[in-house]
Each structure stands twice: as structure tokens, then as C-alpha cells.
């Protein structure tokens, strides 16, 4: 069967599970499909999702707000560098994207705009706080992303990257 | 990279989406992983999930109950024959299983008992009635099955089996 070009979106955040999802996909699916372009997507939640934190809040100074934004920028850079490095042994084109917003919407919109063939993600991630506010990102994407979705959880008793 | 043996569970029902999920998996993932065993699983809901229907119900005679059971048995046979036929062009071992129960539990238990490497399923299926009673089977499996889950929806504007 001819190998077709594929566009795959991999949603990553700072969680261990998120990186495991990418690792599992690379080892178990991608290696047999080298004509693929991976878009590594980091959906950066707005600082305003922290309770009581927005640019006009009297609870936090401008410095605190800037500090949170800087931390999130550094986190996004770290996440994308780590993910890109994990892809380097594989014969695949890699692009990285950072988009700000509700991860549920950001991920589904990216899948639609790129006409992705597959979305890969962990089942949790995006932080305890974000989950409690926004519900399960993976469940939302499974139901709403306009392409097949591969959800990879952390194995219960084996280290990251195994099988 | 060496091709490893994989155990993949594909959950199927009578829905078009369910067969599309199997088809998409066969075309896009399996073809590069021929050392796989596919377990085609049909989770047959108990007849008792129909409102007011159980073996002791006065609303339905024994004949009606038997008729519903016979219909479900025929449906299971049809679903598994269709799924098996779809696999025949591929170099893969295929097993079929029918298990009765809540599809959410049946599927997760099968994944666990077989120590499956991947679960493949549609995002809906299992009938409007069963969904309304049991919630989303795919969402449950994404969160609870002890392996990665590939959820394949029907494409919005292309026929079954395309892409």
C-alpha cells in the first residue's frame, strides 16, 4: 500500500502523560508512516483562568501578572523543545505551535484549520486547576475534533516511554 | 525498528461509524504492523436494558423476550461477520468475541484481560437508547481502559471507508 502524506496534530503540555502520549505514538504508529508532518501544539491557557487573576484585578499587581505570563512563556518553550527533541530520531517533519485559549477549543480549531488526519493527546494533562474549570479536554476533543483521536494514558506500572 | 506483536481490541456494533472506525484503523495504522492480533469485540447489551423489559416483566410475554434475544443474536453474528470480512485483505490474525453487558464495562474488562496494546472504537454507536441510558461509551473507555484508545468518528462529508 502506498504511503500517504499525513498531517498529525499532537497536543502537548507540561504533564508527563502528555510526553508519554507523543512517545507512544512515535514508537507505535509513526515509524511506519514516515510521510507525515507533525504539528506539536501547546495550548497555553490564558493567565486569566487562575481564580481572581486578570489584568484589572486588584488582588494581583501588574508584576505578579507579568511573572505568571513569563512563567507560562518559559513553560511553553520548554514543552515544545522537549517534544521536538523526542521526534528527532524519527524521519518526520515537525512544526511547533503555541496558541492561547481554552485547550478544548484551541485543539479542535487547530485540527480543523490544518485538516488533520489524526489528533494525538494524553487523557489528562492541562493541570488539575484547568481540568476542574474546563472538564476533560480529551473527552471534549474525542467528541468534537473533526478527525480520529488517539488518547494515550500513562501505563499503570511502567515508566515513561516503555511500550 | 523491529515489528512487535500487538494485541488490538476493536469494539464494534451495528453502527456505520463503528465499521468506519475498523476500516480507518486497518487502512491507516494496521497495514504497517502485521504482527498483530485483532480481537473484534461485540458488546451485546442485555435485553433487560429496554425499558420495562426483563424476564419477569408482565408487560412482555416470553415470546417477545425471546424474539428480542434472537434479534440481538442475529445482529451480533452479522456485525462480526461483516467486521471479519473487512479484515480479510490484511495480514492479521482475527478473533471474534461477543460479551453481554454494559458496553463500557465489557470493553474495559476485555482490554484488561487481554492486556491489549490498543483499543479502537467509534465515538458513538451502541444505539441512541443505550447511549441515553449509559452515557458515552467512548468517553468512558478513553478515561478507564488500561491502554491507548483510538476513537474514530465518521467524517463529516465523505462516505464510509474513504481516507
PDB file of N, CA, C and O in Angstrom, chain B residues 9-13 41-44 99-114 116 118-122 124 126 137-138 140-142 144-147 149:
ATOM      1  N   UNK B   9      -7.773  -4.540  20.429  1.00  0.00           N
ATOM      2  CA  UNK B   9      -9.207  -4.797  20.573  1.00  0.00           C
ATOM      3  C   UNK B   9      -9.969  -3.750  19.757  1.00  0.00           C
ATOM      4  O   UNK B   9      -9.714  -2.548  19.904  1.00  0.00           O
ATOM      5  N   UNK B  10     -10.850  -4.208  18.896  1.00  0.00           N
ATOM      6  CA  UNK B  10     -11.701  -3.299  18.134  1.00  0.00           C
ATOM      7  C   UNK B  10     -13.146  -3.547  18.564  1.00  0.00           C
ATOM      8  O   UNK B  10     -13.668  -4.652  18.392  1.00  0.00           O
ATOM      9  N   UNK B  11     -13.753  -2.535  19.152  1.00  0.00           N
ATOM     10  CA  UNK B  11     -15.141  -2.676  19.627  1.00  0.00           C
ATOM     11  C   UNK B  11     -16.083  -2.298  18.486  1.00  0.00           C
ATOM     12  O   UNK B  11     -15.992  -1.200  17.940  1.00  0.00           O
ATOM     13  N   UNK B  12     -16.958  -3.224  18.127  1.00  0.00           N
ATOM     14  CA  UNK B  12     -17.877  -2.961  17.014  1.00  0.00           C
ATOM     15  C   UNK B  12     -19.323  -3.192  17.436  1.00  0.00           C
ATOM     16  O   UNK B  12     -19.615  -3.993  18.311  1.00  0.00           O
ATOM     17  N   UNK B  13     -20.187  -2.430  16.805  1.00  0.00           N
ATOM     18  CA  UNK B  13     -21.623  -2.688  16.953  1.00  0.00           C
ATOM     19  C   UNK B  13     -22.248  -2.548  15.572  1.00  0.00           C
ATOM     20  O   UNK B  13     -21.545  -2.591  14.560  1.00  0.00           O
ATOM     21  N   UNK B  41     -14.572  -7.233  19.086  1.00  0.00           N
ATOM     22  CA  UNK B  41     -15.449  -7.424  20.250  1.00  0.00           C
ATOM     23  C   UNK B  41     -16.805  -6.777  20.018  1.00  0.00           C
ATOM     24  O   UNK B  41     -16.885  -5.581  19.718  1.00  0.00           O
ATOM     25  N   UNK B  42     -17.848  -7.574  20.146  1.00  0.00           N
ATOM     26  CA  UNK B  42     -19.196  -7.007  20.117  1.00  0.00           C
ATOM     27  C   UNK B  42     -19.778  -7.101  21.512  1.00  0.00           C
ATOM     28  O   UNK B  42     -19.982  -8.196  22.043  1.00  0.00           O
ATOM     29  N   UNK B  43     -19.985  -5.945  22.134  1.00  0.00           N
ATOM     30  CA  UNK B  43     -20.602  -5.919  23.460  1.00  0.00           C
ATOM     31  C   UNK B  43     -22.109  -5.890  23.260  1.00  0.00           C
ATOM     32  O   UNK B  43     -22.668  -4.890  22.806  1.00  0.00           O
ATOM     33  N   UNK B  44     -22.717  -6.993  23.569  1.00  0.00           N
ATOM     34  CA  UNK B  44     -24.165  -7.126  23.348  1.00  0.00           C
ATOM     35  C   UNK B  44     -24.882  -6.713  24.620  1.00  0.00           C
ATOM     36  O   UNK B  44     -24.696  -7.318  25.670  1.00  0.00           O
ATOM     37  N   UNK B  99     -19.698 -10.475  24.071  1.00  0.00           N
ATOM     38  CA  UNK B  99     -19.870 -10.475  25.525  1.00  0.00           C
ATOM     39  C   UNK B  99     -21.119  -9.677  25.856  1.00  0.00           C
ATOM     40  O   UNK B  99     -21.367  -8.626  25.262  1.00  0.00           O
ATOM     41  N   UNK B 100     -21.887 -10.170  26.777  1.00  0.00           N
ATOM     42  CA  UNK B 100     -23.107  -9.455  27.155  1.00  0.00           C
ATOM     43  C   UNK B 100     -22.866  -8.569  28.368  1.00  0.00           C
ATOM     44  O   UNK B 100     -22.210  -8.989  29.329  1.00  0.00           O
ATOM     45  N   UNK B 101     -23.390  -7.361  28.311  1.00  0.00           N
ATOM     46  CA  UNK B 101     -23.269  -6.464  29.454  1.00  0.00           C
ATOM     47  C   UNK B 101     -23.222  -5.022  29.008  1.00  0.00           C
ATOM     48  O   UNK B 101     -23.347  -4.709  27.828  1.00  0.00           O
ATOM     49  N   UNK B 102     -23.048  -4.155  29.973  1.00  0.00           N
ATOM     50  CA  UNK B 102     -22.866  -2.735  29.695  1.00  0.00           C
ATOM     51  C   UNK B 102     -21.601  -2.585  28.845  1.00  0.00           C
ATOM     52  O   UNK B 102     -20.506  -2.975  29.277  1.00  0.00           O
ATOM     53  N   UNK B 103     -21.734  -2.040  27.625  1.00  0.00           N
ATOM     54  CA  UNK B 103     -20.553  -1.954  26.755  1.00  0.00           C
ATOM     55  C   UNK B 103     -19.351  -1.275  27.416  1.00  0.00           C
ATOM     56  O   UNK B 103     -18.206  -1.664  27.171  1.00  0.00           O
ATOM     57  N   UNK B 104     -19.602  -0.288  28.264  1.00  0.00           N
ATOM     58  CA  UNK B 104     -18.484   0.393  28.937  1.00  0.00           C
ATOM     59  C   UNK B 104     -17.655  -0.594  29.740  1.00  0.00           C
ATOM     60  O   UNK B 104     -16.432  -0.608  29.676  1.00  0.00           O
ATOM     61  N   UNK B 105     -18.354  -1.430  30.499  1.00  0.00           N
ATOM     62  CA  UNK B 105     -17.636  -2.391  31.349  1.00  0.00           C
ATOM     63  C   UNK B 105     -17.043  -3.531  30.529  1.00  0.00           C
ATOM     64  O   UNK B 105     -15.908  -3.953  30.760  1.00  0.00           O
ATOM     65  N   UNK B 106     -17.845  -4.035  29.590  1.00  0.00           N
ATOM     66  CA  UNK B 106     -17.397  -5.170  28.777  1.00  0.00           C
ATOM     67  C   UNK B 106     -16.106  -4.824  28.034  1.00  0.00           C
ATOM     68  O   UNK B 106     -15.146  -5.605  28.019  1.00  0.00           O
ATOM     69  N   UNK B 107     -16.068  -3.643  27.441  1.00  0.00           N
ATOM     70  CA  UNK B 107     -14.902  -3.256  26.640  1.00  0.00           C
ATOM     71  C   UNK B 107     -13.669  -3.077  27.531  1.00  0.00           C
ATOM     72  O   UNK B 107     -12.589  -3.585  27.232  1.00  0.00           O
ATOM     73  N   UNK B 108     -13.838  -2.363  28.638  1.00  0.00           N
ATOM     74  CA  UNK B 108     -12.684  -2.125  29.527  1.00  0.00           C
ATOM     75  C   UNK B 108     -12.169  -3.441  30.132  1.00  0.00           C
ATOM     76  O   UNK B 108     -10.956  -3.629  30.268  1.00  0.00           O
ATOM     77  N   UNK B 109     -13.105  -4.328  30.477  1.00  0.00           N
ATOM     78  CA  UNK B 109     -12.680  -5.619  31.037  1.00  0.00           C
ATOM     79  C   UNK B 109     -11.926  -6.454  30.005  1.00  0.00           C
ATOM     80  O   UNK B 109     -10.950  -7.127  30.330  1.00  0.00           O
ATOM     81  N   UNK B 110     -12.383  -6.419  28.757  1.00  0.00           N
ATOM     82  CA  UNK B 110     -11.703  -7.186  27.702  1.00  0.00           C
ATOM     83  C   UNK B 110     -10.286  -6.646  27.479  1.00  0.00           C
ATOM     84  O   UNK B 110      -9.327  -7.412  27.325  1.00  0.00           O
ATOM     85  N   UNK B 111     -10.168  -5.342  27.451  1.00  0.00           N
ATOM     86  CA  UNK B 111      -8.842  -4.707  27.296  1.00  0.00           C
ATOM     87  C   UNK B 111      -7.902  -5.168  28.415  1.00  0.00           C
ATOM     88  O   UNK B 111      -6.746  -5.521  28.171  1.00  0.00           O
ATOM     89  N   UNK B 112      -8.425  -5.168  29.623  1.00  0.00           N
ATOM     90  CA  UNK B 112      -7.601  -5.584  30.758  1.00  0.00           C
ATOM     91  C   UNK B 112      -7.237  -7.062  30.686  1.00  0.00           C
ATOM     92  O   UNK B 112      -6.079  -7.431  30.878  1.00  0.00           O
ATOM     93  N   UNK B 113      -8.226  -7.904  30.402  1.00  0.00           N
ATOM     94  CA  UNK B 113      -7.965  -9.348  30.443  1.00  0.00           C
ATOM     95  C   UNK B 113      -7.006  -9.779  29.334  1.00  0.00           C
ATOM     96  O   UNK B 113      -6.230 -10.710  29.513  1.00  0.00           O
ATOM     97  N   UNK B 114      -7.067  -9.093  28.206  1.00  0.00           N
ATOM     98  CA  UNK B 114      -6.167  -9.444  27.095  1.00  0.00           C
ATOM     99  C   UNK B 114      -4.841  -8.691  27.156  1.00  0.00           C
ATOM    100  O   UNK B 114      -3.974  -8.908  26.326  1.00  0.00           O
ATOM    101  N   UNK B 116      -4.402  -5.654  26.298  1.00  0.00           N
ATOM    102  CA  UNK B 116      -4.369  -5.084  24.946  1.00  0.00           C
ATOM    103  C   UNK B 116      -3.402  -3.908  24.856  1.00  0.00           C
ATOM    104  O   UNK B 116      -3.178  -3.181  25.824  1.00  0.00           O
ATOM    105  N   UNK B 118      -3.858  -1.643  22.328  1.00  0.00           N
ATOM    106  CA  UNK B 118      -4.627  -0.536  21.748  1.00  0.00           C
ATOM    107  C   UNK B 118      -6.097  -0.943  21.675  1.00  0.00           C
ATOM    108  O   UNK B 118      -6.423  -2.100  21.393  1.00  0.00           O
ATOM    109  N   UNK B 119      -6.966   0.013  21.937  1.00  0.00           N
ATOM    110  CA  UNK B 119      -8.407  -0.167  21.755  1.00  0.00           C
ATOM    111  C   UNK B 119      -8.854   0.771  20.649  1.00  0.00           C
ATOM    112  O   UNK B 119      -8.499   1.954  20.649  1.00  0.00           O
ATOM    113  N   UNK B 120      -9.617   0.244  19.703  1.00  0.00           N
ATOM    114  CA  UNK B 120     -10.140   1.045  18.591  1.00  0.00           C
ATOM    115  C   UNK B 120     -11.660   1.022  18.656  1.00  0.00           C
ATOM    116  O   UNK B 120     -12.257  -0.038  18.843  1.00  0.00           O
ATOM    117  N   UNK B 121     -12.279   2.191  18.494  1.00  0.00           N
ATOM    118  CA  UNK B 121     -13.740   2.242  18.540  1.00  0.00           C
ATOM    119  C   UNK B 121     -14.266   3.510  17.875  1.00  0.00           C
ATOM    120  O   UNK B 121     -13.501   4.450  17.634  1.00  0.00           O
ATOM    121  N   UNK B 122     -15.557   3.523  17.571  1.00  0.00           N
ATOM    122  CA  UNK B 122     -16.200   4.750  17.120  1.00  0.00           C
ATOM    123  C   UNK B 122     -16.509   5.638  18.312  1.00  0.00           C
ATOM    124  O   UNK B 122     -16.322   5.241  19.465  1.00  0.00           O
ATOM    125  N   UNK B 124     -19.531   7.056  18.852  1.00  0.00           N
ATOM    126  CA  UNK B 124     -20.940   6.975  19.273  1.00  0.00           C
ATOM    127  C   UNK B 124     -21.353   5.510  19.291  1.00  0.00           C
ATOM    128  O   UNK B 124     -20.847   4.742  20.062  1.00  0.00           O
ATOM    129  N   UNK B 126     -23.575   1.990  19.647  1.00  0.00           N
ATOM    130  CA  UNK B 126     -24.339   1.356  20.722  1.00  0.00           C
ATOM    131  C   UNK B 126     -25.737   1.930  20.884  1.00  0.00           C
ATOM    132  O   UNK B 126     -26.348   1.829  21.936  1.00  0.00           O
ATOM    133  N   UNK B 137     -20.065   5.776  25.643  1.00  0.00           N
ATOM    134  CA  UNK B 137     -19.193   4.622  25.835  1.00  0.00           C
ATOM    135  C   UNK B 137     -17.738   5.005  25.541  1.00  0.00           C
ATOM    136  O   UNK B 137     -16.835   4.642  26.283  1.00  0.00           O
ATOM    137  N   UNK B 138     -17.546   5.759  24.481  1.00  0.00           N
ATOM    138  CA  UNK B 138     -16.154   6.106  24.122  1.00  0.00           C
ATOM    139  C   UNK B 138     -15.507   6.980  25.192  1.00  0.00           C
ATOM    140  O   UNK B 138     -14.342   6.783  25.543  1.00  0.00           O
ATOM    141  N   UNK B 140     -16.130   7.008  28.328  1.00  0.00           N
ATOM    142  CA  UNK B 140     -15.818   6.146  29.468  1.00  0.00           C
ATOM    143  C   UNK B 140     -14.546   5.341  29.198  1.00  0.00           C
ATOM    144  O   UNK B 140     -13.664   5.249  30.060  1.00  0.00           O
ATOM    145  N   UNK B 141     -14.471   4.768  27.999  1.00  0.00           N
ATOM    146  CA  UNK B 141     -13.311   3.922  27.683  1.00  0.00           C
ATOM    147  C   UNK B 141     -12.024   4.751  27.608  1.00  0.00           C
ATOM    148  O   UNK B 141     -10.966   4.291  28.036  1.00  0.00           O
ATOM    149  N   UNK B 142     -12.120   5.953  27.066  1.00  0.00           N
ATOM    150  CA  UNK B 142     -10.933   6.816  26.996  1.00  0.00           C
ATOM    151  C   UNK B 142     -10.371   7.046  28.394  1.00  0.00           C
ATOM    152  O   UNK B 142      -9.162   7.046  28.603  1.00  0.00           O
ATOM    153  N   UNK B 144     -11.024   5.118  31.151  1.00  0.00           N
ATOM    154  CA  UNK B 144     -10.883   3.948  32.028  1.00  0.00           C
ATOM    155  C   UNK B 144     -10.188   2.728  31.430  1.00  0.00           C
ATOM    156  O   UNK B 144      -9.721   1.878  32.191  1.00  0.00           O
ATOM    157  N   UNK B 145     -10.150   2.615  30.120  1.00  0.00           N
ATOM    158  CA  UNK B 145      -9.476   1.444  29.538  1.00  0.00           C
ATOM    159  C   UNK B 145      -7.983   1.562  29.832  1.00  0.00           C
ATOM    160  O   UNK B 145      -7.407   2.640  29.751  1.00  0.00           O
ATOM    161  N   UNK B 146      -7.380   0.432  30.123  1.00  0.00           N
ATOM    162  CA  UNK B 146      -5.976   0.446  30.550  1.00  0.00           C
ATOM    163  C   UNK B 146      -5.015   0.310  29.361  1.00  0.00           C
ATOM    164  O   UNK B 146      -4.059  -0.470  29.403  1.00  0.00           O
ATOM    165  N   UNK B 147      -5.283   1.079  28.319  1.00  0.00           N
ATOM    166  CA  UNK B 147      -4.375   1.114  27.159  1.00  0.00           C
ATOM    167  C   UNK B 147      -4.745   2.336  26.317  1.00  0.00           C
ATOM    168  O   UNK B 147      -5.802   2.946  26.537  1.00  0.00           O
ATOM    169  N   UNK B 149      -6.338   4.536  23.449  1.00  0.00           N
ATOM    170  CA  UNK B 149      -7.635   4.369  22.784  1.00  0.00           C
ATOM    171  C   UNK B 149      -7.674   5.240  21.525  1.00  0.00           C
ATOM    172  O   UNK B 149      -7.417   6.441  21.593  1.00  0.00           O
TER     173      UNK B 149
END
